[in-house]
Amino acid sequence: MEILLKYFSDFTPEQLKQFAALNPLYKEWNSKINVISRKDIDGLYEKHVLHSLAIAAAFQFEPGMEILDIGTGGGFPGIPLAIFFPEVKFFLADSIAKKLKVVDAVVEALELKNVTTQHIRVEEIKNRKFNFVVSRAVAPLKDLWGWSKPLLKKSQKSAVQSRHSETNSELRTMNLELPSPGLICMKGGDL
């Protein structure tokens, strides 16, 4: 957990307690239902929690915003972001029910009142709009955009851009404009 404090120093006591509880919760649940690679479970804070919080380093969600986490899996990036932004509403969706069983247990244990989960494919979400859609290593960017676009609240347009040149090349071929707010997706792997 120390690695979180290296990058984020302004956690409340409640947030520190919640982040500290993640390790034992995920170790217990991961022994029953594999939601994190067994080889990665000891690197939970670096490979999953900190990786998820990279979004918080770049984006400031405002209180009352609604964020959709597509393909949340074991609750990443949604759960760490929900701890970080307690005044923001998070909707964690996944098509695999057993993964959501773990997510629901973690949400309940942490008493996260700002998280709702649903066993659903993103394509089936209807009559809901979100300020942002977040995703972590779920699908190719083109698919993520196709699923996200109809779920985003309308606002001003802004060009999509990434820090990675190969991603920018892919984005240019798609000729996208992103509603701002919009899609925030993260590639898997190490920071």
PDB file of C-alpha atoms in Angstrom:
ATOM      1  CA  MET A   1       0.000   0.000   0.000  1.00  0.00           C
ATOM      2  CA  GLU A   2       3.001   2.296   0.493  1.00  0.00           C
ATOM      3  CA  ILE A   3       3.255   2.757  -3.262  1.00  0.00           C
ATOM      4  CA  LEU A   4      -0.093   4.600  -3.251  1.00  0.00           C
ATOM      5  CA  LEU A   5       1.252   7.116  -0.741  1.00  0.00           C
ATOM      6  CA  LYS A   6       4.251   7.739  -2.965  1.00  0.00           C
ATOM      7  CA  TYR A   7       1.950   9.182  -5.649  1.00  0.00           C
ATOM      8  CA  PHE A   8      -1.088  10.361  -3.649  1.00  0.00           C
ATOM      9  CA  SER A   9      -0.602  12.021  -0.282  1.00  0.00           C
ATOM     10  CA  ASP A  10      -3.972  13.530   0.519  1.00  0.00           C
ATOM     11  CA  PHE A  11      -6.101  10.515   1.443  1.00  0.00           C
ATOM     12  CA  THR A  12      -8.579  10.860   4.282  1.00  0.00           C
ATOM     13  CA  PRO A  13      -8.378   8.373   7.182  1.00  0.00           C
ATOM     14  CA  GLU A  14     -11.458   6.611   5.739  1.00  0.00           C
ATOM     15  CA  GLN A  15      -9.817   6.280   2.321  1.00  0.00           C
ATOM     16  CA  LEU A  16      -6.620   4.913   3.896  1.00  0.00           C
ATOM     17  CA  LYS A  17      -8.697   2.338   5.768  1.00  0.00           C
ATOM     18  CA  GLN A  18     -10.541   1.349   2.580  1.00  0.00           C
ATOM     19  CA  PHE A  19      -7.377   1.066   0.489  1.00  0.00           C
ATOM     20  CA  ALA A  20      -5.681  -0.991   3.237  1.00  0.00           C
ATOM     21  CA  ALA A  21      -8.651  -3.384   3.284  1.00  0.00           C
ATOM     22  CA  LEU A  22      -8.337  -4.156  -0.432  1.00  0.00           C
ATOM     23  CA  ASN A  23      -5.400  -6.551  -0.074  1.00  0.00           C
ATOM     24  CA  PRO A  24      -6.966  -8.983   2.424  1.00  0.00           C
ATOM     25  CA  LEU A  25     -10.348  -8.779   0.684  1.00  0.00           C
ATOM     26  CA  TYR A  26      -8.965  -9.597  -2.755  1.00  0.00           C
ATOM     27  CA  LYS A  27      -6.659 -12.327  -1.421  1.00  0.00           C
ATOM     28  CA  GLU A  28      -9.601 -14.006   0.294  1.00  0.00           C
ATOM     29  CA  TRP A  29     -11.959 -13.732  -2.678  1.00  0.00           C
ATOM     30  CA  ASN A  30      -9.321 -14.507  -5.287  1.00  0.00           C
ATOM     31  CA  SER A  31      -8.726 -17.892  -3.633  1.00  0.00           C
ATOM     32  CA  LYS A  32     -12.400 -18.702  -4.361  1.00  0.00           C
ATOM     33  CA  ILE A  33     -13.037 -16.874  -7.638  1.00  0.00           C
ATOM     34  CA  ASN A  34     -10.079 -15.924  -9.800  1.00  0.00           C
ATOM     35  CA  VAL A  35     -10.550 -12.233 -10.670  1.00  0.00           C
ATOM     36  CA  ILE A  36      -6.865 -11.282 -10.531  1.00  0.00           C
ATOM     37  CA  SER A  37      -4.082 -13.376 -12.014  1.00  0.00           C
ATOM     38  CA  ARG A  38      -2.643 -15.549  -9.242  1.00  0.00           C
ATOM     39  CA  LYS A  39       0.847 -14.298 -10.137  1.00  0.00           C
ATOM     40  CA  ASP A  40      -0.340 -10.668  -9.794  1.00  0.00           C
ATOM     41  CA  ILE A  41      -2.201 -10.878  -6.480  1.00  0.00           C
ATOM     42  CA  ASP A  42       0.905  -9.940  -4.470  1.00  0.00           C
ATOM     43  CA  GLY A  43       1.292  -6.874  -6.684  1.00  0.00           C
ATOM     44  CA  LEU A  44      -2.312  -5.760  -6.135  1.00  0.00           C
ATOM     45  CA  TYR A  45      -1.485  -2.180  -5.170  1.00  0.00           C
ATOM     46  CA  GLU A  46       1.024  -1.550  -7.937  1.00  0.00           C
ATOM     47  CA  LYS A  47      -0.506  -3.520 -10.804  1.00  0.00           C
ATOM     48  CA  HIS A  48      -4.190  -2.909 -10.148  1.00  0.00           C
ATOM     49  CA  VAL A  49      -4.941  -0.169  -7.613  1.00  0.00           C
ATOM     50  CA  LEU A  50      -2.246   2.337  -8.620  1.00  0.00           C
ATOM     51  CA  HIS A  51      -2.818   1.540 -12.290  1.00  0.00           C
ATOM     52  CA  SER A  52      -6.515   2.354 -11.793  1.00  0.00           C
ATOM     53  CA  LEU A  53      -5.690   5.556  -9.929  1.00  0.00           C
ATOM     54  CA  ALA A  54      -3.631   6.787 -12.875  1.00  0.00           C
ATOM     55  CA  ILE A  55      -6.985   8.105 -14.105  1.00  0.00           C
ATOM     56  CA  ALA A  56      -7.270  10.221 -10.940  1.00  0.00           C
ATOM     57  CA  ALA A  57      -3.842  11.694 -11.624  1.00  0.00           C
ATOM     58  CA  ALA A  58      -5.063  13.008 -14.979  1.00  0.00           C
ATOM     59  CA  PHE A  59      -8.787  13.679 -14.461  1.00  0.00           C
ATOM     60  CA  GLN A  60     -10.709  15.417 -11.713  1.00  0.00           C
ATOM     61  CA  PHE A  61     -14.245  14.060 -11.520  1.00  0.00           C
ATOM     62  CA  GLU A  62     -16.690  16.537 -10.010  1.00  0.00           C
ATOM     63  CA  PRO A  63     -19.116  15.619  -7.194  1.00  0.00           C
ATOM     64  CA  GLY A  64     -22.350  14.175  -8.562  1.00  0.00           C
ATOM     65  CA  MET A  65     -20.830  12.969 -11.831  1.00  0.00           C
ATOM     66  CA  GLU A  66     -21.792   9.498 -13.013  1.00  0.00           C
ATOM     67  CA  ILE A  67     -19.039   7.190 -14.257  1.00  0.00           C
ATOM     68  CA  LEU A  68     -19.530   3.852 -16.033  1.00  0.00           C
ATOM     69  CA  ASP A  69     -16.813   1.200 -15.675  1.00  0.00           C
ATOM     70  CA  ILE A  70     -17.142  -1.114 -18.703  1.00  0.00           C
ATOM     71  CA  GLY A  71     -16.004  -4.682 -18.073  1.00  0.00           C
ATOM     72  CA  THR A  72     -15.052  -3.983 -14.481  1.00  0.00           C
ATOM     73  CA  GLY A  73     -13.856  -7.558 -13.909  1.00  0.00           C
ATOM     74  CA  GLY A  74     -12.645  -7.583 -10.322  1.00  0.00           C
ATOM     75  CA  GLY A  75     -13.641  -3.943  -9.872  1.00  0.00           C
ATOM     76  CA  PHE A  76     -10.825  -2.153 -11.663  1.00  0.00           C
ATOM     77  CA  PRO A  77     -10.630   0.746 -12.204  1.00  0.00           C
ATOM     78  CA  GLY A  78     -14.045   1.380 -10.610  1.00  0.00           C
ATOM     79  CA  ILE A  79     -13.444   0.462  -6.972  1.00  0.00           C
ATOM     80  CA  PRO A  80     -10.173   2.395  -6.499  1.00  0.00           C
ATOM     81  CA  LEU A  81     -11.738   5.391  -8.257  1.00  0.00           C
ATOM     82  CA  ALA A  82     -14.865   5.149  -6.075  1.00  0.00           C
ATOM     83  CA  ILE A  83     -12.655   5.257  -2.978  1.00  0.00           C
ATOM     84  CA  PHE A  84     -10.696   8.207  -4.390  1.00  0.00           C
ATOM     85  CA  PHE A  85     -13.831  10.123  -5.463  1.00  0.00           C
ATOM     86  CA  PRO A  86     -16.452   9.395  -2.749  1.00  0.00           C
ATOM     87  CA  GLU A  87     -18.823  12.107  -4.040  1.00  0.00           C
ATOM     88  CA  VAL A  88     -18.943  10.614  -7.552  1.00  0.00           C
ATOM     89  CA  LYS A  89     -21.378   7.849  -8.566  1.00  0.00           C
ATOM     90  CA  PHE A  90     -19.857   4.746 -10.141  1.00  0.00           C
ATOM     91  CA  PHE A  91     -21.751   2.120 -12.147  1.00  0.00           C
ATOM     92  CA  LEU A  92     -19.666  -1.050 -12.535  1.00  0.00           C
ATOM     93  CA  ALA A  93     -20.833  -3.364 -15.307  1.00  0.00           C
ATOM     94  CA  ASP A  94     -19.570  -6.784 -16.338  1.00  0.00           C
ATOM     95  CA  SER A  95     -20.984  -9.668 -18.344  1.00  0.00           C
ATOM     96  CA  ILE A  96     -19.540 -12.297 -15.982  1.00  0.00           C
ATOM     97  CA  ALA A  97     -21.695 -12.753 -12.871  1.00  0.00           C
ATOM     98  CA  LYS A  98     -19.078 -14.507 -10.728  1.00  0.00           C
ATOM     99  CA  LYS A  99     -16.739 -11.527 -11.056  1.00  0.00           C
ATOM    100  CA  LEU A 100     -19.498  -9.208  -9.875  1.00  0.00           C
ATOM    101  CA  LYS A 101     -20.037 -11.463  -6.861  1.00  0.00           C
ATOM    102  CA  VAL A 102     -16.510 -10.513  -5.772  1.00  0.00           C
ATOM    103  CA  VAL A 103     -17.046  -6.843  -6.649  1.00  0.00           C
ATOM    104  CA  ASP A 104     -20.297  -6.747  -4.664  1.00  0.00           C
ATOM    105  CA  ALA A 105     -18.575  -8.311  -1.637  1.00  0.00           C
ATOM    106  CA  VAL A 106     -15.708  -5.791  -1.794  1.00  0.00           C
ATOM    107  CA  VAL A 107     -18.117  -2.862  -2.219  1.00  0.00           C
ATOM    108  CA  GLU A 108     -20.151  -4.064   0.769  1.00  0.00           C
ATOM    109  CA  ALA A 109     -17.088  -4.665   2.968  1.00  0.00           C
ATOM    110  CA  LEU A 110     -15.731  -1.196   2.174  1.00  0.00           C
ATOM    111  CA  GLU A 111     -19.186   0.365   2.649  1.00  0.00           C
ATOM    112  CA  LEU A 112     -18.939   2.162  -0.688  1.00  0.00           C
ATOM    113  CA  LYS A 113     -22.285   3.930  -0.990  1.00  0.00           C
ATOM    114  CA  ASN A 114     -21.337   5.493  -4.328  1.00  0.00           C
ATOM    115  CA  VAL A 115     -21.085   2.200  -6.257  1.00  0.00           C
ATOM    116  CA  THR A 116     -23.782   0.287  -8.115  1.00  0.00           C
ATOM    117  CA  THR A 117     -23.066  -2.930  -9.977  1.00  0.00           C
ATOM    118  CA  GLN A 118     -24.935  -4.779 -12.684  1.00  0.00           C
ATOM    119  CA  HIS A 119     -24.451  -8.073 -14.467  1.00  0.00           C
ATOM    120  CA  ILE A 120     -24.938  -6.828 -18.014  1.00  0.00           C
ATOM    121  CA  ARG A 121     -23.181  -6.547 -21.338  1.00  0.00           C
ATOM    122  CA  VAL A 122     -22.412  -2.920 -22.105  1.00  0.00           C
ATOM    123  CA  GLU A 123     -24.361  -3.170 -25.373  1.00  0.00           C
ATOM    124  CA  GLU A 124     -27.495  -3.925 -23.320  1.00  0.00           C
ATOM    125  CA  ILE A 125     -27.350  -0.797 -21.144  1.00  0.00           C
ATOM    126  CA  LYS A 126     -30.317   1.370 -22.089  1.00  0.00           C
ATOM    127  CA  ASN A 127     -31.782   4.662 -20.882  1.00  0.00           C
ATOM    128  CA  ARG A 128     -28.660   5.615 -18.910  1.00  0.00           C
ATOM    129  CA  LYS A 129     -26.196   8.410 -19.606  1.00  0.00           C
ATOM    130  CA  PHE A 130     -22.817   8.939 -17.985  1.00  0.00           C
ATOM    131  CA  ASN A 131     -20.346  11.799 -17.724  1.00  0.00           C
ATOM    132  CA  PHE A 132     -17.442   9.458 -18.380  1.00  0.00           C
ATOM    133  CA  VAL A 133     -16.895   5.851 -19.318  1.00  0.00           C
ATOM    134  CA  VAL A 134     -13.756   4.206 -17.940  1.00  0.00           C
ATOM    135  CA  SER A 135     -12.249   0.926 -18.982  1.00  0.00           C
ATOM    136  CA  ARG A 136      -9.108  -1.032 -18.277  1.00  0.00           C
ATOM    137  CA  ALA A 137      -7.794  -3.594 -20.771  1.00  0.00           C
ATOM    138  CA  VAL A 138     -11.250  -4.676 -21.974  1.00  0.00           C
ATOM    139  CA  ALA A 139     -11.402  -4.415 -25.759  1.00  0.00           C
ATOM    140  CA  PRO A 140      -9.913  -2.639 -28.765  1.00  0.00           C
ATOM    141  CA  LEU A 141     -10.390   1.124 -28.737  1.00  0.00           C
ATOM    142  CA  LYS A 142     -12.787   1.072 -31.693  1.00  0.00           C
ATOM    143  CA  ASP A 143     -15.122  -1.317 -29.839  1.00  0.00           C
ATOM    144  CA  LEU A 144     -14.902   0.690 -26.619  1.00  0.00           C
ATOM    145  CA  TRP A 145     -15.813   3.839 -28.494  1.00  0.00           C
ATOM    146  CA  GLY A 146     -18.765   2.164 -30.207  1.00  0.00           C
ATOM    147  CA  TRP A 147     -20.142   0.950 -26.892  1.00  0.00           C
ATOM    148  CA  SER A 148     -19.440   4.197 -25.031  1.00  0.00           C
ATOM    149  CA  LYS A 149     -20.656   6.837 -27.455  1.00  0.00           C
ATOM    150  CA  PRO A 150     -24.410   6.233 -26.996  1.00  0.00           C
ATOM    151  CA  LEU A 151     -23.993   6.153 -23.208  1.00  0.00           C
ATOM    152  CA  LEU A 152     -22.283   9.517 -22.841  1.00  0.00           C
ATOM    153  CA  LYS A 153     -24.048  12.681 -21.805  1.00  0.00           C
ATOM    154  CA  LYS A 154     -23.839  15.237 -24.582  1.00  0.00           C
ATOM    155  CA  SER A 155     -21.545  18.193 -24.214  1.00  0.00           C
ATOM    156  CA  GLN A 156     -18.961  20.084 -26.228  1.00  0.00           C
ATOM    157  CA  LYS A 157     -16.762  18.130 -28.624  1.00  0.00           C
ATOM    158  CA  SER A 158     -13.036  17.691 -28.266  1.00  0.00           C
ATOM    159  CA  ALA A 159     -10.516  15.738 -30.280  1.00  0.00           C
ATOM    160  CA  VAL A 160      -9.373  12.401 -28.926  1.00  0.00           C
ATOM    161  CA  GLN A 161      -5.683  12.245 -28.103  1.00  0.00           C
ATOM    162  CA  SER A 162      -3.272   9.939 -26.322  1.00  0.00           C
ATOM    163  CA  ARG A 163       0.275  10.228 -25.026  1.00  0.00           C
ATOM    164  CA  HIS A 164       1.265   7.180 -27.099  1.00  0.00           C
ATOM    165  CA  SER A 165       2.091   7.703 -30.763  1.00  0.00           C
ATOM    166  CA  GLU A 166       0.787   4.305 -31.918  1.00  0.00           C
ATOM    167  CA  THR A 167      -2.551   4.974 -30.217  1.00  0.00           C
ATOM    168  CA  ASN A 168      -2.741   8.427 -31.826  1.00  0.00           C
ATOM    169  CA  SER A 169      -2.158   6.800 -35.199  1.00  0.00           C
ATOM    170  CA  GLU A 170      -5.056   4.406 -34.551  1.00  0.00           C
ATOM    171  CA  LEU A 171      -7.261   7.286 -33.389  1.00  0.00           C
ATOM    172  CA  ARG A 172      -6.559   9.312 -36.551  1.00  0.00           C
ATOM    173  CA  THR A 173      -7.734   6.404 -38.738  1.00  0.00           C
ATOM    174  CA  MET A 174     -11.013   6.424 -36.800  1.00  0.00           C
ATOM    175  CA  ASN A 175     -11.509  10.202 -37.291  1.00  0.00           C
ATOM    176  CA  LEU A 176     -13.065  10.627 -33.859  1.00  0.00           C
ATOM    177  CA  GLU A 177     -14.401  13.527 -31.929  1.00  0.00           C
ATOM    178  CA  LEU A 178     -15.126  12.703 -28.343  1.00  0.00           C
ATOM    179  CA  PRO A 179     -17.960  14.235 -26.365  1.00  0.00           C
ATOM    180  CA  SER A 180     -16.314  15.952 -23.470  1.00  0.00           C
ATOM    181  CA  PRO A 181     -16.878  14.368 -20.960  1.00  0.00           C
ATOM    182  CA  GLY A 182     -16.045  11.073 -22.637  1.00  0.00           C
ATOM    183  CA  LEU A 183     -14.193   7.783 -22.738  1.00  0.00           C
ATOM    184  CA  ILE A 184     -11.099   7.146 -20.617  1.00  0.00           C
ATOM    185  CA  CYS A 185      -9.526   3.807 -21.404  1.00  0.00           C
ATOM    186  CA  MET A 186      -6.360   2.242 -20.145  1.00  0.00           C
ATOM    187  CA  LYS A 187      -4.260  -0.433 -21.703  1.00  0.00           C
ATOM    188  CA  GLY A 188      -3.284  -3.326 -19.453  1.00  0.00           C
ATOM    189  CA  GLY A 189       0.247  -3.950 -18.306  1.00  0.00           C
ATOM    190  CA  ASP A 190       2.789  -2.326 -16.069  1.00  0.00           C
ATOM    191  CA  LEU A 191       2.918   1.378 -15.294  1.00  0.00           C
TER     192      LEU A 191
END
